Amino acid sequence: KYTPEGGRVAVRAMPNHRFVALEVQDTGIGIAEKDQARVFERFYRADKARSRELGGTGLGLSIVKHLAQAFGGSVGLDSQLCEGSTFRVTLPRAKVG
């Protein structure tokens, strides 16, 4: 929805001995620095004009954050306007046995 036609979206899982990091990286529109601290808040929409055009409720990233925290994990974001974003969810690895 935020990556133009011809853009790229990559999904990666990177495990280590304690955690698994899941990343979604795109070459989309990016998120302004002033909005980055708030994108995980319920109902927050970064650009109101763009939000009306693209739709959505502003709940998706908030749900991801709360689920990650419920499982002892965290979320993160790196983004540059007009270059794209990388969203990261880090979860502790389950103990087996």
Short mmCIF file of C-alpha atoms in Angstrom, two decimals:
data_model
loop_
_atom_site.label_atom_id
_atom_site.label_comp_id
_atom_site.label_asym_id
_atom_site.label_seq_id
_atom_site.Cartn_x
_atom_site.Cartn_y
_atom_site.Cartn_z
CA LYS A 1 0.00 0.00 0.00
CA TYR A 2 2.91 2.40 0.68
CA THR A 3 5.31 1.03 -1.94
CA PRO A 4 4.74 2.18 -5.53
CA GLU A 5 4.43 -0.23 -8.43
CA GLY A 6 7.90 -1.47 -9.33
CA GLY A 7 9.07 -1.00 -5.74
CA ARG A 8 10.37 -3.78 -3.52
CA VAL A 9 9.20 -5.36 -0.26
CA ALA A 10 11.50 -7.87 1.44
CA VAL A 11 10.71 -10.03 4.47
CA ARG A 12 13.54 -11.60 6.51
CA ALA A 13 13.83 -13.75 9.63
CA MET A 14 17.17 -13.55 11.47
CA PRO A 15 17.52 -15.94 14.40
CA ASN A 16 20.31 -16.00 16.95
CA HIS A 17 20.69 -18.01 20.15
CA ARG A 18 18.33 -15.77 22.19
CA PHE A 19 16.03 -13.95 19.77
CA VAL A 20 14.42 -14.05 16.35
CA ALA A 21 14.25 -10.74 14.49
CA LEU A 22 11.64 -10.39 11.75
CA GLU A 23 12.13 -7.51 9.30
CA VAL A 24 9.90 -6.06 6.62
CA GLN A 25 11.79 -3.62 4.39
CA ASP A 26 10.29 -1.61 1.55
CA THR A 27 11.32 0.97 -1.02
CA GLY A 28 8.16 2.97 -0.39
CA ILE A 29 7.34 6.52 0.58
CA GLY A 30 9.05 6.41 3.98
CA ILE A 31 7.97 8.05 7.22
CA ALA A 32 8.94 11.55 8.34
CA GLU A 33 11.24 11.67 11.36
CA LYS A 34 8.66 13.66 13.34
CA ASP A 35 6.13 10.82 12.91
CA GLN A 36 8.40 7.85 13.58
CA ALA A 37 8.04 7.92 17.37
CA ARG A 38 4.24 7.84 17.07
CA VAL A 39 3.50 5.28 14.32
CA PHE A 40 3.05 2.49 16.90
CA GLU A 41 0.31 4.46 18.75
CA ARG A 42 -3.31 3.39 18.31
CA PHE A 43 -5.14 5.31 15.56
CA TYR A 44 -2.10 7.45 14.68
CA ARG A 45 -1.88 8.31 10.98
CA ALA A 46 1.31 10.05 9.84
CA ASP A 47 0.12 12.24 6.95
CA LYS A 48 -3.59 13.04 7.17
CA ALA A 49 -3.99 13.86 3.46
CA ARG A 50 -2.16 10.70 2.40
CA SER A 51 -4.06 8.69 5.02
CA ARG A 52 -7.43 9.55 3.48
CA GLU A 53 -6.15 8.56 0.05
CA LEU A 54 -4.66 5.20 1.13
CA GLY A 55 -7.21 4.27 3.79
CA GLY A 56 -6.66 2.39 7.02
CA THR A 57 -7.42 2.94 10.68
CA GLY A 58 -3.98 3.34 12.24
CA LEU A 59 -4.36 0.14 14.27
CA GLY A 60 -2.04 -2.32 12.49
CA LEU A 61 1.31 -1.25 13.93
CA SER A 62 -0.20 -0.76 17.38
CA ILE A 63 -1.47 -4.35 17.32
CA VAL A 64 1.96 -5.61 16.21
CA LYS A 65 3.63 -3.69 19.07
CA HIS A 66 1.24 -5.01 21.72
CA LEU A 67 1.54 -8.62 20.50
CA ALA A 68 5.34 -8.40 20.42
CA GLN A 69 5.41 -6.98 23.95
CA ALA A 70 2.95 -9.65 25.18
CA PHE A 71 5.47 -12.29 24.07
CA GLY A 72 8.44 -10.47 25.66
CA GLY A 73 9.59 -8.82 22.43
CA SER A 74 9.90 -5.37 20.93
CA VAL A 75 9.37 -3.41 17.72
CA GLY A 76 11.55 -0.93 15.87
CA LEU A 77 11.60 1.26 12.80
CA ASP A 78 14.21 2.80 10.52
CA SER A 79 12.85 5.06 7.79
CA GLN A 80 13.83 7.81 5.37
CA LEU A 81 11.32 9.88 3.41
CA CYS A 82 11.21 8.93 -0.28
CA GLU A 83 13.58 5.99 0.35
CA GLY A 84 11.58 3.47 2.35
CA SER A 85 11.22 1.86 5.75
CA THR A 86 12.38 -1.16 7.71
CA PHE A 87 10.09 -2.45 10.44
CA ARG A 88 11.56 -4.92 12.92
CA VAL A 89 9.89 -7.26 15.41
CA THR A 90 12.21 -9.01 17.86
CA LEU A 91 10.90 -11.98 19.85
CA PRO A 92 12.63 -14.24 22.36
CA ARG A 93 13.24 -17.76 21.10
CA ALA A 94 11.09 -20.44 22.68
CA LYS A 95 12.80 -22.92 24.95
CA VAL A 96 12.33 -26.46 23.69
CA GLY A 97 12.38 -29.42 26.04
#
